[in-house]
């Protein structure tokens, strides 16, 4: 199944609520994802621009997008971004296929 990395930043009021009432978000997020036919592979918290990262397994891009939309719509986040991840094998196939793409960069067109 495809993997997705979601990077998030909570709103200050969400942090305040978590301080007042700590909860294990891994359990809650896992249940939510399982109900949507997905799996949480890991949830990490961080310092800096991003407050955390989640690695999610979903059956397809439509399901991955639906999760991202629903979670973003909750209003709990100042930032929520999801990136589709590729395996090394997928990258190698993409690199091979790129050999057949005849892209012309802007300003590089040859004038006839």
Coordinates of N, CA and C in Angstrom, one line a residue:
X1 N 0.8 -1.2 0.0 CA 0.0 0.0 0.0 C 0.9 1.2 0.0
X2 N 0.4 2.3 -0.7 CA 1.2 3.6 -0.7 C 1.4 4.2 0.7
X3 N 2.5 4.9 0.9 CA 2.8 5.5 2.1 C 2.7 7.1 1.9
X4 N 2.3 7.7 3.0 CA 2.1 9.2 3.0 C 2.7 9.7 4.3
X5 N 3.4 10.8 4.1 CA 4.0 11.5 5.3 C 3.2 12.8 5.5
X6 N 2.5 12.9 6.7 CA 1.8 14.1 7.0 C 2.7 14.9 8.0
X7 N 2.9 16.1 7.7 CA 3.6 17.1 8.6 C 2.6 18.0 9.2
X8 N 2.6 18.2 10.5 CA 1.5 19.1 11.1 C 2.1 20.0 12.1
X9 N 1.3 21.1 12.3 CA 1.6 22.0 13.4 C 0.2 22.4 14.1
X10 N 0.2 22.1 15.4 CA -1.1 22.4 16.1 C -1.2 23.9 16.3
X11 N -2.5 24.3 16.4 CA -2.8 25.7 16.8 C -2.5 25.8 18.3
X12 N -2.1 27.0 18.8 CA -1.8 27.2 20.2 C -2.9 26.7 21.2
X13 N -4.1 26.9 20.8 CA -5.2 26.4 21.7 C -5.3 24.9 21.8
X14 N -4.8 24.2 20.8 CA -4.8 22.7 20.9 C -3.7 22.3 21.8
X15 N -2.5 23.0 21.7 CA -1.5 22.7 22.7 C -1.9 22.9 24.1
X16 N -2.6 24.1 24.3 CA -3.1 24.4 25.7 C -4.1 23.3 26.2
X17 N -4.9 22.8 25.3 CA -5.9 21.7 25.7 C -5.1 20.4 26.0
X18 N -4.1 20.1 25.3 CA -3.3 18.9 25.5 C -2.5 19.1 26.8
X19 N -2.1 20.3 27.2 CA -1.4 20.5 28.5 C -2.4 20.2 29.6
X20 N -3.6 20.8 29.5 CA -4.6 20.6 30.5 C -5.1 19.2 30.6
X21 N -5.1 18.5 29.5 CA -5.7 17.1 29.5 C -4.8 16.3 28.5
X22 N -3.6 15.8 29.0 CA -2.8 15.0 28.1 C -3.5 13.7 27.6
X23 N -3.2 13.4 26.3 CA -3.7 12.2 25.8 C -2.7 11.6 24.8
X24 N -2.8 10.3 24.7 CA -2.0 9.6 23.7 C -2.6 9.7 22.3
X25 N -2.1 10.6 21.5 CA -2.7 10.8 20.2 C -2.4 9.6 19.2
X26 N -1.4 8.8 19.5 CA -1.1 7.6 18.7 C -2.4 6.7 18.7
X27 N -2.9 6.5 19.8 CA -4.1 5.6 19.9 C -5.3 6.2 19.2
X28 N -5.6 7.4 19.4 CA -6.7 8.1 18.8 C -6.5 8.1 17.3
X29 N -5.4 8.5 16.8 CA -5.1 8.6 15.3 C -5.2 7.2 14.7
X30 N -4.6 6.3 15.4 CA -4.6 4.9 14.8 C -6.1 4.4 14.6
X31 N -6.9 4.6 15.6 CA -8.3 4.2 15.5 C -9.0 4.9 14.3
X32 N -8.8 6.2 14.2 CA -9.4 7.0 13.1 C -8.9 6.5 11.7
X33 N -7.7 6.2 11.6 CA -7.1 5.7 10.3 C -7.6 4.3 10.0
X34 N -7.7 3.5 11.0 CA -8.2 2.1 10.8 C -9.6 2.1 10.3
X35 N -10.4 3.0 10.9 CA -11.8 3.1 10.5 C -11.9 3.6 9.0
X36 N -10.9 4.2 8.5 CA -10.9 4.7 7.1 C -10.2 3.7 6.2
X37 N -9.8 2.5 6.7 CA -9.1 1.5 5.9 C -7.6 1.8 5.8
X38 N -7.0 2.5 6.7 CA -5.6 2.9 6.6 C -4.9 2.4 7.9
X39 N -3.6 2.7 7.9 CA -2.8 2.3 9.1 C -1.8 3.3 9.4
X40 N -1.7 3.6 10.7 CA -0.7 4.5 11.2 C 0.6 3.7 11.4
X41 N 1.7 4.1 10.7 CA 2.9 3.4 10.8 C 3.8 4.0 11.9
X42 N 3.5 5.3 12.2 CA 4.3 5.9 13.2 C 3.9 7.4 13.4
X43 N 4.0 7.9 14.6 CA 3.7 9.3 14.9 C 4.8 9.8 15.8
X44 N 5.4 10.9 15.3 CA 6.6 11.5 16.0 C 6.3 13.0 16.2
X45 N 6.8 13.5 17.3 CA 6.7 15.0 17.6 C 8.1 15.6 17.4
X46 N 8.2 16.9 17.2 CA 9.4 17.5 16.9 C 9.4 19.0 17.4
X47 N 10.6 19.6 17.4 CA 10.8 21.0 17.7 C 10.9 21.7 16.3
X48 N 10.5 23.0 16.3 CA 10.7 23.8 15.1 C 9.4 24.1 14.4
X49 N 9.5 24.3 13.1 CA 8.3 24.6 12.3 C 7.2 23.6 12.4
X50 N 7.6 22.3 12.2 CA 6.6 21.2 12.3 C 6.6 20.7 13.7
X51 N 5.3 20.6 14.2 CA 5.2 20.0 15.6 C 5.2 18.5 15.6
X52 N 4.9 17.9 14.4 CA 4.9 16.4 14.3 C 4.8 15.9 12.9
X53 N 5.0 14.6 12.8 CA 5.0 13.9 11.6 C 4.3 12.6 11.8
X54 N 3.5 12.2 10.8 CA 2.9 10.9 10.8 C 3.2 10.1 9.6
X55 N 3.5 8.9 9.7 CA 3.6 8.0 8.5 C 2.4 7.1 8.4
X56 N 1.7 7.3 7.3 CA 0.4 6.6 7.1 C 0.4 5.7 5.9
X57 N -0.2 4.6 6.0 CA -0.4 3.7 4.9 C -1.8 3.7 4.5
X58 N -2.1 4.0 3.2 CA -3.5 4.1 2.7 C -3.6 3.3 1.4
X59 N -4.7 2.8 1.0 CA -4.9 2.0 -0.2 C -4.6 2.7 -1.5
X60 N -4.9 4.1 -1.5 CA -4.7 4.8 -2.7 C -4.7 6.3 -2.4
X61 N -4.4 7.1 -3.5 CA -4.3 8.6 -3.3 C -5.7 9.2 -3.0
X62 N -6.8 8.7 -3.4 CA -8.1 9.2 -3.1 C -8.3 9.1 -1.6
X63 N -8.0 7.9 -1.0 CA -8.1 7.7 0.4 C -7.2 8.6 1.2
X64 N -5.9 8.7 0.7 CA -4.9 9.6 1.4 C -5.4 11.0 1.4
X65 N -5.9 11.5 0.2 CA -6.4 12.8 0.1 C -7.6 13.1 1.0
X66 N -8.5 12.1 1.1 CA -9.7 12.3 1.9 C -9.3 12.4 3.4
X67 N -8.3 11.7 3.8 CA -7.8 11.8 5.2 C -7.2 13.2 5.4
X68 N -6.4 13.7 4.5 CA -5.8 15.0 4.6 C -6.9 16.1 4.7
X69 N -7.9 16.0 3.9 CA -8.9 17.0 3.8 C -9.7 17.0 5.1
X70 N -10.1 15.8 5.6 CA -10.9 15.7 6.8 C -10.1 16.2 8.0
X71 N -8.9 15.8 8.1 CA -8.1 16.2 9.3 C -7.8 17.7 9.2
X72 N -7.5 18.3 8.0 CA -7.4 19.7 7.9 C -8.6 20.5 8.3
X73 N -9.8 19.9 7.9 CA -11.0 20.6 8.1 C -11.4 20.6 9.6
X74 N -10.7 19.8 10.5 CA -11.0 19.8 11.9 C -10.8 21.1 12.6
X75 N -9.9 22.0 12.0 CA -9.6 23.3 12.5 C -8.5 23.2 13.6
X76 N -8.0 22.1 13.9 CA -7.0 21.9 15.0 C -5.6 22.3 14.6
X77 N -5.3 22.5 13.3 CA -4.0 22.7 12.9 C -3.7 24.1 12.3
X78 N -2.6 24.6 12.5 CA -2.1 25.9 11.8 C -1.5 25.5 10.5
X79 N -1.1 24.2 10.4 CA -0.5 23.7 9.2 C -0.7 22.2 9.2
X80 N -1.1 21.6 8.0 CA -1.2 20.2 7.8 C -0.9 19.9 6.3
X81 N 0.2 19.2 6.1 CA 0.6 18.9 4.7 C 0.8 17.4 4.6
X82 N 0.4 16.8 3.5 CA 0.6 15.4 3.2 C 1.4 15.2 2.0
X83 N 2.4 14.4 2.0 CA 3.3 14.1 0.9 C 3.2 12.6 0.6
X84 N 3.1 12.3 -0.7 CA 3.1 11.0 -1.2 C 4.5 10.5 -1.2
X85 N 4.8 9.3 -0.6 CA 6.1 8.8 -0.5 C 6.3 7.7 -1.6
X86 N 7.5 7.6 -2.1 CA 7.8 6.6 -3.1 C 8.9 5.6 -2.5
X87 N 8.8 4.4 -2.9 CA 9.8 3.4 -2.6 C 11.1 3.6 -3.5
X88 N 12.2 3.0 -3.1 CA 13.4 3.1 -3.9 C 13.1 2.5 -5.3
X89 N 12.4 1.4 -5.4 CA 12.0 0.8 -6.7 C 11.2 1.7 -7.5
X90 N 10.2 2.4 -6.9 CA 9.4 3.3 -7.7 C 10.2 4.5 -8.2
X91 N 11.2 5.0 -7.4 CA 12.0 6.0 -7.9 C 12.9 5.6 -9.1
X92 N 13.4 4.4 -9.0 CA 14.2 3.9 -10.1 C 13.4 3.7 -11.4
X93 N 12.2 3.3 -11.2 CA 11.3 3.2 -12.4 C 11.0 4.6 -13.0
X94 N 10.8 5.6 -12.1 CA 10.5 6.9 -12.5 C 11.8 7.5 -13.2
X95 N 12.9 7.3 -12.7 CA 14.2 7.7 -13.3 C 14.4 7.1 -14.7
X96 N 14.1 5.9 -14.8 CA 14.2 5.2 -16.1 C 13.2 5.8 -17.1
X97 N 11.9 6.0 -16.7 CA 10.9 6.6 -17.5 C 11.3 8.1 -17.9
X98 N 11.9 8.8 -17.0 CA 12.3 10.2 -17.2 C 13.3 10.3 -18.4
X99 N 14.0 9.2 -18.7 CA 14.9 9.2 -19.9 C 14.2 9.4 -21.2
X100 N 12.9 9.1 -21.2 CA 12.1 9.2 -22.4 C 11.3 10.6 -22.5
X101 N 11.5 11.4 -21.5 CA 10.7 12.7 -21.5 C 11.6 13.7 -22.1
X102 N 11.1 14.4 -23.1 CA 11.8 15.5 -23.8 C 11.4 16.8 -23.4
X103 N 11.7 17.2 -22.2 CA 11.3 18.5 -21.6 C 12.2 19.6 -22.0
X104 N 11.7 20.7 -22.4 CA 12.5 21.9 -22.8 C 12.3 23.0 -21.7
X105 N 13.3 23.4 -21.0 CA 13.3 24.4 -20.0 C 12.9 25.7 -20.5
X106 N 12.2 26.6 -19.7 CA 11.9 27.9 -20.2 C 13.1 28.7 -20.6
X107 N 13.0 29.3 -21.8 CA 14.1 30.1 -22.3 C 15.2 29.3 -23.0
X108 N 15.0 27.9 -23.1 CA 16.0 27.1 -23.7 C 15.5 26.6 -25.1
X109 N 14.4 27.1 -25.5 CA 13.8 26.6 -26.8 C 14.8 27.1 -27.9
X110 N 15.0 26.2 -28.8 CA 15.8 26.5 -30.0 C 15.0 27.2 -31.0
X111 N 15.5 28.3 -31.5 CA 14.7 29.0 -32.5 C 15.0 28.5 -33.9
X112 N 14.0 28.2 -34.7 CA 14.2 27.6 -36.0 C 14.4 28.7 -37.0

